[in-house]
Amino acid sequence: MRWLAASRSSKSGVTGKNDAKGQAPSSSTMPTTSNVASEHHTPASLPQRQQKTVFRALPDDILIFIWELSISEESESGFTPTYDPNVLLKISAVCSHWRCTALSISSLWAYIPSYFSKDLLQLFLTRSANAPLLVDLTCSRFFDDNQHPFSGGDNLLRRSDIFLAKLKTIFLHANRIRYLSLRLEAYAASTIDLELAGANCKIPGLEGLFFHVSSGLSPWAIPDTEFERIMDASLSLFMKFRNPLLRELYIDGLRVPPKIINVASLSTLSLRITEPIKSLRNYLMDVLKDGASLVSLSLDLWCAFISDRDSEPRPDPLHLHHLRQLSLKAPIDQCTLLAKILPIHQLDELHLESRHSFVLWDEVARLLPPSPPGNTVHIEVDEYLIRLEFLEFSERSRNSTRRRYLFTIEARHGQESNNNVLLGILNPLRFPNITNVDLCVSSAFDNSSMRSLLSHFGVLRSLSVRLDRRSHYTFPIEDAVDLDILRSPTSPLKSLQFIIFSNLTVKMPQATSFLFGLHAIAHERIKAGLPPLHLEFENCEGLTEDLLRKCGSKK
């Protein structure tokens, strides 16, 4: 949580009128914006002796780290992490020690979401003291000043008034705002822009801006003049909040002129284009031509109306010397066209989202580096995702990574098709330096494709077959590896020395022949003078030491 890291070492000591005594909620219900005053200030009923032995058992730094994990929520936009303030209020009301600790860490209170009531907004602004703020505000016909969005026909002007009132309160602390997220319905953006005409909206310390505009209408569904008016108002509002020294910029639903984006200062840029555009390539060339400092770039083109597919000769690639992370969300043919102007082979991460579009295997294969780093690869294929991660570990520690390359593609063609897509992408490629393969299987994994899959890698020494611990499925161990591959003299596994099975399920008698056959192959390899085959089983449900001994294991 990056907005916590900046000020964790300093304690603000902010206390209010009722903050000195230990307090705990009188019931297990979660505090809301309306009842926080009564529930959050109820005296604690726990004995003092129990508070010392239980609630003070952990050092404060570990306790705060646990709190951060417990209140954290995933951010759909990827702009910043978020957290649930109601959980923080409950944590701070458990006992006097927890309360004093929580109040002393001002950065815990620095996330300001849109649904805060006036009183709760003021409470968090006070408790956050001088900590840098992350502000997340929404104004649309589907969002009220309650915690949960709802749909209805309430007056949008009232929502704009609520938004402006909160914005005015927050802007009293403008010097503390570091990350600002604005999600606006286009008609609301027009009203807000008009109300803020002539106002000073500059945020001198702003490092990250997320600006989302959504009209809920196709540009073809409203008159051109009305659409242009809405977009002009949205652009005017964006310019009120932009900062020439931004490091991170996320623009969603608005095509901003290149000269206004000022990419020269950015390390992260994310664009989601939803307007008609004649030449996407020319637009991106203009936007990115000064992007030498860019480290991360994300382009979402699924809703873009591209009238020209850029048939003119290909220009030279852009000089984005520091670019390491690239995300392209578009049909595969559009992704491959854009890749020709981007420094693909210097990346550490490449993410493609092709959805249901046809995957051109050879074209995608050209996007991968010819010699990825390291001797280890993690492979994952499921219904929606293909993931290849190449790793080079530090010589000092197996858990420390020196270099990595990550390739992911979201292709929604189903499990069987994604298996074929992966094999098609790998078909022209060979990775002779890879000696360790970690294969994360899914519920529909077909081990008959393993020979073709593993043939693309070098002289294998180690193979791990595992099921993700978070998976809701069970995976029978007998479906992990085809024993004929281990027996074949031409198999890519003939030089294998280690097989690790993790999080798989052993059910008898179905797994009997597999386990007996696996141990028999290990003994046969020793008799044939081949390197010994070590078998390892990690967290395999139903597997016991007694069962392993019965199947021929000597350990």
PDB file of C-alpha atoms in Angstrom, residues 73-282:
ATOM      1  CA  GLU A  73      -8.979  -4.277  -1.170  1.00  0.00           C
ATOM      2  CA  GLU A  74      -8.027  -4.901  -4.778  1.00  0.00           C
ATOM      3  CA  SER A  75      -8.303  -1.971  -7.140  1.00  0.00           C
ATOM      4  CA  GLU A  76     -10.018  -2.738 -10.444  1.00  0.00           C
ATOM      5  CA  SER A  77      -8.325   0.150 -12.215  1.00  0.00           C
ATOM      6  CA  GLY A  78      -4.813  -0.735 -11.090  1.00  0.00           C
ATOM      7  CA  PHE A  79      -4.295   2.952 -10.235  1.00  0.00           C
ATOM      8  CA  THR A  80      -3.767   2.427  -6.524  1.00  0.00           C
ATOM      9  CA  PRO A  81      -4.745  -0.100  -3.898  1.00  0.00           C
ATOM     10  CA  THR A  82      -7.740   0.804  -1.755  1.00  0.00           C
ATOM     11  CA  TYR A  83      -9.010  -0.306   1.607  1.00  0.00           C
ATOM     12  CA  ASP A  84     -12.189  -0.567   3.623  1.00  0.00           C
ATOM     13  CA  PRO A  85     -12.337   2.304   6.153  1.00  0.00           C
ATOM     14  CA  ASN A  86     -15.107   0.575   8.117  1.00  0.00           C
ATOM     15  CA  VAL A  87     -12.724  -2.272   8.945  1.00  0.00           C
ATOM     16  CA  LEU A  88     -10.201   0.309  10.142  1.00  0.00           C
ATOM     17  CA  LEU A  89     -12.837   1.855  12.410  1.00  0.00           C
ATOM     18  CA  LYS A  90     -13.589  -1.543  13.920  1.00  0.00           C
ATOM     19  CA  ILE A  91      -9.894  -2.262  14.446  1.00  0.00           C
ATOM     20  CA  SER A  92      -9.381   1.052  16.213  1.00  0.00           C
ATOM     21  CA  ALA A  93     -12.318   0.324  18.540  1.00  0.00           C
ATOM     22  CA  VAL A  94     -11.144  -3.060  19.876  1.00  0.00           C
ATOM     23  CA  CYS A  95      -9.165  -1.812  22.886  1.00  0.00           C
ATOM     24  CA  SER A  96      -7.252   1.209  24.126  1.00  0.00           C
ATOM     25  CA  HIS A  97      -3.884  -0.104  22.925  1.00  0.00           C
ATOM     26  CA  TRP A  98      -5.120  -0.800  19.394  1.00  0.00           C
ATOM     27  CA  ARG A  99      -6.886   2.545  19.339  1.00  0.00           C
ATOM     28  CA  CYS A 100      -3.816   4.517  20.399  1.00  0.00           C
ATOM     29  CA  THR A 101      -1.669   2.611  17.926  1.00  0.00           C
ATOM     30  CA  ALA A 102      -4.100   3.182  15.038  1.00  0.00           C
ATOM     31  CA  LEU A 103      -4.482   6.881  15.849  1.00  0.00           C
ATOM     32  CA  SER A 104      -0.716   7.336  16.002  1.00  0.00           C
ATOM     33  CA  ILE A 105      -0.279   6.126  12.385  1.00  0.00           C
ATOM     34  CA  SER A 106      -1.715   9.014  10.402  1.00  0.00           C
ATOM     35  CA  SER A 107      -1.212   7.297   7.037  1.00  0.00           C
ATOM     36  CA  LEU A 108      -3.787   4.634   7.973  1.00  0.00           C
ATOM     37  CA  TRP A 109      -6.457   7.334   7.747  1.00  0.00           C
ATOM     38  CA  ALA A 110      -5.242   8.890   4.500  1.00  0.00           C
ATOM     39  CA  TYR A 111      -7.589   7.090   2.065  1.00  0.00           C
ATOM     40  CA  ILE A 112     -10.675   9.245   1.356  1.00  0.00           C
ATOM     41  CA  PRO A 113     -13.403   7.411  -0.637  1.00  0.00           C
ATOM     42  CA  SER A 114     -16.411   8.974  -2.279  1.00  0.00           C
ATOM     43  CA  TYR A 115     -19.113   7.575  -0.023  1.00  0.00           C
ATOM     44  CA  PHE A 116     -17.937   9.271   3.194  1.00  0.00           C
ATOM     45  CA  SER A 117     -20.531  11.413   4.925  1.00  0.00           C
ATOM     46  CA  LYS A 118     -19.558  14.956   5.874  1.00  0.00           C
ATOM     47  CA  ASP A 119     -18.752  13.955   9.466  1.00  0.00           C
ATOM     48  CA  LEU A 120     -16.744  10.877   8.522  1.00  0.00           C
ATOM     49  CA  LEU A 121     -14.875  12.842   5.866  1.00  0.00           C
ATOM     50  CA  GLN A 122     -13.858  15.404   8.464  1.00  0.00           C
ATOM     51  CA  LEU A 123     -12.884  12.649  10.923  1.00  0.00           C
ATOM     52  CA  PHE A 124     -10.490  11.012   8.464  1.00  0.00           C
ATOM     53  CA  LEU A 125      -9.029  14.337   7.328  1.00  0.00           C
ATOM     54  CA  THR A 126      -8.295  15.179  10.969  1.00  0.00           C
ATOM     55  CA  ARG A 127      -6.831  11.798  11.889  1.00  0.00           C
ATOM     56  CA  SER A 128      -4.661  11.688   8.785  1.00  0.00           C
ATOM     57  CA  ALA A 129      -2.893  14.809  10.140  1.00  0.00           C
ATOM     58  CA  ASN A 130      -0.129  15.701   7.657  1.00  0.00           C
ATOM     59  CA  ALA A 131      -0.030  12.346   5.842  1.00  0.00           C
ATOM     60  CA  PRO A 132      -0.215  12.360   2.019  1.00  0.00           C
ATOM     61  CA  LEU A 133      -3.814  11.780   0.889  1.00  0.00           C
ATOM     62  CA  LEU A 134      -5.305   9.398  -1.651  1.00  0.00           C
ATOM     63  CA  VAL A 135      -8.693  10.768  -2.719  1.00  0.00           C
ATOM     64  CA  ASP A 136     -11.215   8.675  -4.674  1.00  0.00           C
ATOM     65  CA  LEU A 137     -14.334  10.606  -5.736  1.00  0.00           C
ATOM     66  CA  THR A 138     -17.245   9.497  -7.914  1.00  0.00           C
ATOM     67  CA  CYS A 139     -20.148  11.489  -9.307  1.00  0.00           C
ATOM     68  CA  SER A 140     -22.732   9.802 -11.504  1.00  0.00           C
ATOM     69  CA  ARG A 141     -26.428   9.066 -11.684  1.00  0.00           C
ATOM     70  CA  PHE A 142     -25.686   5.622 -10.213  1.00  0.00           C
ATOM     71  CA  PHE A 143     -23.684   6.669  -7.152  1.00  0.00           C
ATOM     72  CA  ASP A 144     -24.869   8.327  -3.971  1.00  0.00           C
ATOM     73  CA  ASP A 145     -23.117   9.364  -0.758  1.00  0.00           C
ATOM     74  CA  ASN A 146     -23.770   5.908   0.683  1.00  0.00           C
ATOM     75  CA  GLN A 147     -21.248   3.096   0.728  1.00  0.00           C
ATOM     76  CA  HIS A 148     -22.930   0.971  -1.922  1.00  0.00           C
ATOM     77  CA  PRO A 149     -23.784   2.238  -5.438  1.00  0.00           C
ATOM     78  CA  PHE A 150     -27.346   1.843  -6.639  1.00  0.00           C
ATOM     79  CA  SER A 151     -29.364   2.631  -9.732  1.00  0.00           C
ATOM     80  CA  GLY A 152     -32.220   5.028  -9.693  1.00  0.00           C
ATOM     81  CA  GLY A 153     -33.583   8.267 -11.061  1.00  0.00           C
ATOM     82  CA  ASP A 154     -32.372  10.663  -8.367  1.00  0.00           C
ATOM     83  CA  ASN A 155     -31.527  14.192  -9.338  1.00  0.00           C
ATOM     84  CA  LEU A 156     -28.044  14.324 -10.872  1.00  0.00           C
ATOM     85  CA  LEU A 157     -27.732  17.977  -9.858  1.00  0.00           C
ATOM     86  CA  ARG A 158     -28.036  16.983  -6.199  1.00  0.00           C
ATOM     87  CA  ARG A 159     -25.207  14.523  -6.678  1.00  0.00           C
ATOM     88  CA  SER A 160     -23.110  17.228  -8.288  1.00  0.00           C
ATOM     89  CA  ASP A 161     -23.776  19.466  -5.279  1.00  0.00           C
ATOM     90  CA  ILE A 162     -22.671  16.685  -2.908  1.00  0.00           C
ATOM     91  CA  PHE A 163     -19.564  16.084  -4.991  1.00  0.00           C
ATOM     92  CA  LEU A 164     -18.655  19.781  -5.037  1.00  0.00           C
ATOM     93  CA  ALA A 165     -19.199  20.133  -1.281  1.00  0.00           C
ATOM     94  CA  LYS A 166     -16.873  17.213  -0.573  1.00  0.00           C
ATOM     95  CA  LEU A 167     -14.342  18.497  -3.077  1.00  0.00           C
ATOM     96  CA  LYS A 168     -14.348  21.913  -1.393  1.00  0.00           C
ATOM     97  CA  THR A 169     -13.689  20.322   2.011  1.00  0.00           C
ATOM     98  CA  ILE A 170     -10.917  18.107   0.655  1.00  0.00           C
ATOM     99  CA  PHE A 171      -9.274  21.006  -1.192  1.00  0.00           C
ATOM    100  CA  LEU A 172      -8.616  22.710   2.116  1.00  0.00           C
ATOM    101  CA  HIS A 173      -5.906  20.027   2.300  1.00  0.00           C
ATOM    102  CA  ALA A 174      -4.813  20.323  -1.350  1.00  0.00           C
ATOM    103  CA  ASN A 175      -1.129  20.432  -0.422  1.00  0.00           C
ATOM    104  CA  ARG A 176      -1.440  16.904   1.035  1.00  0.00           C
ATOM    105  CA  ILE A 177      -3.146  15.240  -1.956  1.00  0.00           C
ATOM    106  CA  ARG A 178      -0.768  12.865  -3.729  1.00  0.00           C
ATOM    107  CA  TYR A 179      -3.181  10.607  -5.647  1.00  0.00           C
ATOM    108  CA  LEU A 180      -6.535  11.771  -6.998  1.00  0.00           C
ATOM    109  CA  SER A 181      -9.113   9.523  -8.657  1.00  0.00           C
ATOM    110  CA  LEU A 182     -12.130  11.149 -10.334  1.00  0.00           C
ATOM    111  CA  ARG A 183     -14.867   8.960 -11.851  1.00  0.00           C
ATOM    112  CA  LEU A 184     -17.493  11.129 -13.476  1.00  0.00           C
ATOM    113  CA  GLU A 185     -20.610  10.650 -15.540  1.00  0.00           C
ATOM    114  CA  ALA A 186     -20.188  12.913 -18.561  1.00  0.00           C
ATOM    115  CA  TYR A 187     -23.243  15.076 -17.900  1.00  0.00           C
ATOM    116  CA  ALA A 188     -22.102  15.510 -14.295  1.00  0.00           C
ATOM    117  CA  ALA A 189     -18.656  16.481 -15.586  1.00  0.00           C
ATOM    118  CA  SER A 190     -20.272  19.265 -17.612  1.00  0.00           C
ATOM    119  CA  THR A 191     -22.076  20.614 -14.544  1.00  0.00           C
ATOM    120  CA  ILE A 192     -19.014  20.375 -12.312  1.00  0.00           C
ATOM    121  CA  ASP A 193     -16.783  22.055 -14.880  1.00  0.00           C
ATOM    122  CA  LEU A 194     -19.231  24.955 -15.068  1.00  0.00           C
ATOM    123  CA  GLU A 195     -19.360  25.290 -11.265  1.00  0.00           C
ATOM    124  CA  LEU A 196     -15.559  25.255 -11.008  1.00  0.00           C
ATOM    125  CA  ALA A 197     -15.062  27.932 -13.667  1.00  0.00           C
ATOM    126  CA  GLY A 198     -12.415  30.324 -12.376  1.00  0.00           C
ATOM    127  CA  ALA A 199     -11.657  28.189  -9.305  1.00  0.00           C
ATOM    128  CA  ASN A 200      -8.093  27.291  -8.366  1.00  0.00           C
ATOM    129  CA  CYS A 201      -7.954  23.480  -8.595  1.00  0.00           C
ATOM    130  CA  LYS A 202      -4.188  23.100  -8.702  1.00  0.00           C
ATOM    131  CA  ILE A 203      -2.670  20.403  -6.501  1.00  0.00           C
ATOM    132  CA  PRO A 204       1.046  21.187  -6.236  1.00  0.00           C
ATOM    133  CA  GLY A 205       2.110  17.825  -4.819  1.00  0.00           C
ATOM    134  CA  LEU A 206      -0.056  15.613  -7.046  1.00  0.00           C
ATOM    135  CA  GLU A 207       1.856  12.534  -8.222  1.00  0.00           C
ATOM    136  CA  GLY A 208      -0.931  10.376  -9.664  1.00  0.00           C
ATOM    137  CA  LEU A 209      -4.208  11.216 -11.429  1.00  0.00           C
ATOM    138  CA  PHE A 210      -6.945   8.808 -12.517  1.00  0.00           C
ATOM    139  CA  PHE A 211      -9.568  10.567 -14.674  1.00  0.00           C
ATOM    140  CA  HIS A 212     -12.564   8.546 -15.874  1.00  0.00           C
ATOM    141  CA  VAL A 213     -15.471   9.902 -17.909  1.00  0.00           C
ATOM    142  CA  SER A 214     -18.436   7.754 -18.906  1.00  0.00           C
ATOM    143  CA  SER A 215     -21.589   8.922 -20.661  1.00  0.00           C
ATOM    144  CA  GLY A 216     -23.156   5.488 -20.961  1.00  0.00           C
ATOM    145  CA  LEU A 217     -23.916   6.395 -24.573  1.00  0.00           C
ATOM    146  CA  SER A 218     -22.242   5.592 -27.854  1.00  0.00           C
ATOM    147  CA  PRO A 219     -21.022   8.677 -29.723  1.00  0.00           C
ATOM    148  CA  TRP A 220     -23.389   7.585 -32.496  1.00  0.00           C
ATOM    149  CA  ALA A 221     -26.394   7.724 -30.125  1.00  0.00           C
ATOM    150  CA  ILE A 222     -26.327  11.486 -29.475  1.00  0.00           C
ATOM    151  CA  PRO A 223     -25.954  14.489 -31.812  1.00  0.00           C
ATOM    152  CA  ASP A 224     -22.404  15.411 -32.756  1.00  0.00           C
ATOM    153  CA  THR A 225     -22.710  18.879 -31.244  1.00  0.00           C
ATOM    154  CA  GLU A 226     -23.891  17.473 -27.905  1.00  0.00           C
ATOM    155  CA  PHE A 227     -21.141  14.850 -27.851  1.00  0.00           C
ATOM    156  CA  GLU A 228     -18.501  17.488 -28.617  1.00  0.00           C
ATOM    157  CA  ARG A 229     -19.869  19.751 -25.872  1.00  0.00           C
ATOM    158  CA  ILE A 230     -19.646  16.926 -23.333  1.00  0.00           C
ATOM    159  CA  MET A 231     -16.121  15.981 -24.361  1.00  0.00           C
ATOM    160  CA  ASP A 232     -14.987  19.626 -24.351  1.00  0.00           C
ATOM    161  CA  ALA A 233     -16.331  20.068 -20.821  1.00  0.00           C
ATOM    162  CA  SER A 234     -14.644  16.847 -19.692  1.00  0.00           C
ATOM    163  CA  LEU A 235     -11.350  17.965 -21.216  1.00  0.00           C
ATOM    164  CA  SER A 236     -11.689  21.368 -19.549  1.00  0.00           C
ATOM    165  CA  LEU A 237     -12.221  19.647 -16.192  1.00  0.00           C
ATOM    166  CA  PHE A 238      -9.224  17.372 -16.763  1.00  0.00           C
ATOM    167  CA  MET A 239      -7.027  20.409 -17.437  1.00  0.00           C
ATOM    168  CA  LYS A 240      -8.129  21.978 -14.151  1.00  0.00           C
ATOM    169  CA  PHE A 241      -6.680  19.057 -12.174  1.00  0.00           C
ATOM    170  CA  ARG A 242      -3.661  18.057 -14.241  1.00  0.00           C
ATOM    171  CA  ASN A 243      -0.194  18.751 -12.954  1.00  0.00           C
ATOM    172  CA  PRO A 244       2.862  19.135 -15.234  1.00  0.00           C
ATOM    173  CA  LEU A 245       4.930  17.098 -12.753  1.00  0.00           C
ATOM    174  CA  LEU A 246       2.676  14.025 -12.620  1.00  0.00           C
ATOM    175  CA  ARG A 247       4.424  10.653 -12.417  1.00  0.00           C
ATOM    176  CA  GLU A 248       1.339   8.482 -13.027  1.00  0.00           C
ATOM    177  CA  LEU A 249      -1.583   9.277 -15.322  1.00  0.00           C
ATOM    178  CA  TYR A 250      -4.639   7.120 -16.065  1.00  0.00           C
ATOM    179  CA  ILE A 251      -7.162   8.467 -18.597  1.00  0.00           C
ATOM    180  CA  ASP A 252     -10.340   6.468 -19.194  1.00  0.00           C
ATOM    181  CA  GLY A 253     -13.008   7.477 -21.709  1.00  0.00           C
ATOM    182  CA  LEU A 254     -11.450  10.725 -22.898  1.00  0.00           C
ATOM    183  CA  ARG A 255      -9.067  11.318 -25.798  1.00  0.00           C
ATOM    184  CA  VAL A 256      -6.721  14.030 -24.602  1.00  0.00           C
ATOM    185  CA  PRO A 257      -4.581  15.985 -27.109  1.00  0.00           C
ATOM    186  CA  PRO A 258      -0.946  14.818 -26.952  1.00  0.00           C
ATOM    187  CA  LYS A 259       0.456  18.219 -25.994  1.00  0.00           C
ATOM    188  CA  ILE A 260      -1.795  18.305 -22.911  1.00  0.00           C
ATOM    189  CA  ILE A 261      -0.764  14.871 -21.612  1.00  0.00           C
ATOM    190  CA  ASN A 262       2.867  15.976 -21.106  1.00  0.00           C
ATOM    191  CA  VAL A 263       4.281  12.458 -21.125  1.00  0.00           C
ATOM    192  CA  ALA A 264       7.841  13.682 -20.479  1.00  0.00           C
ATOM    193  CA  SER A 265       7.377  13.611 -16.688  1.00  0.00           C
ATOM    194  CA  LEU A 266       5.495  10.300 -16.546  1.00  0.00           C
ATOM    195  CA  SER A 267       6.740   6.903 -15.448  1.00  0.00           C
ATOM    196  CA  THR A 268       3.269   5.310 -15.821  1.00  0.00           C
ATOM    197  CA  LEU A 269       0.663   6.042 -18.500  1.00  0.00           C
ATOM    198  CA  SER A 270      -2.653   4.258 -19.033  1.00  0.00           C
ATOM    199  CA  LEU A 271      -5.040   5.220 -21.849  1.00  0.00           C
ATOM    200  CA  ARG A 272      -8.499   3.792 -22.499  1.00  0.00           C
ATOM    201  CA  ILE A 273      -9.791   5.297 -25.717  1.00  0.00           C
ATOM    202  CA  THR A 274     -13.536   5.249 -26.420  1.00  0.00           C
ATOM    203  CA  GLU A 275     -13.899   8.008 -29.025  1.00  0.00           C
ATOM    204  CA  PRO A 276     -13.675   7.798 -32.819  1.00  0.00           C
ATOM    205  CA  ILE A 277     -10.096   8.156 -34.003  1.00  0.00           C
ATOM    206  CA  LYS A 278      -8.795   8.255 -37.566  1.00  0.00           C
ATOM    207  CA  SER A 279      -5.194   7.146 -37.134  1.00  0.00           C
ATOM    208  CA  LEU A 280      -4.472   5.460 -33.833  1.00  0.00           C
ATOM    209  CA  ARG A 281      -0.821   4.983 -34.671  1.00  0.00           C
ATOM    210  CA  ASN A 282      -0.254   8.667 -35.449  1.00  0.00           C
TER     211      ASN A 282
END
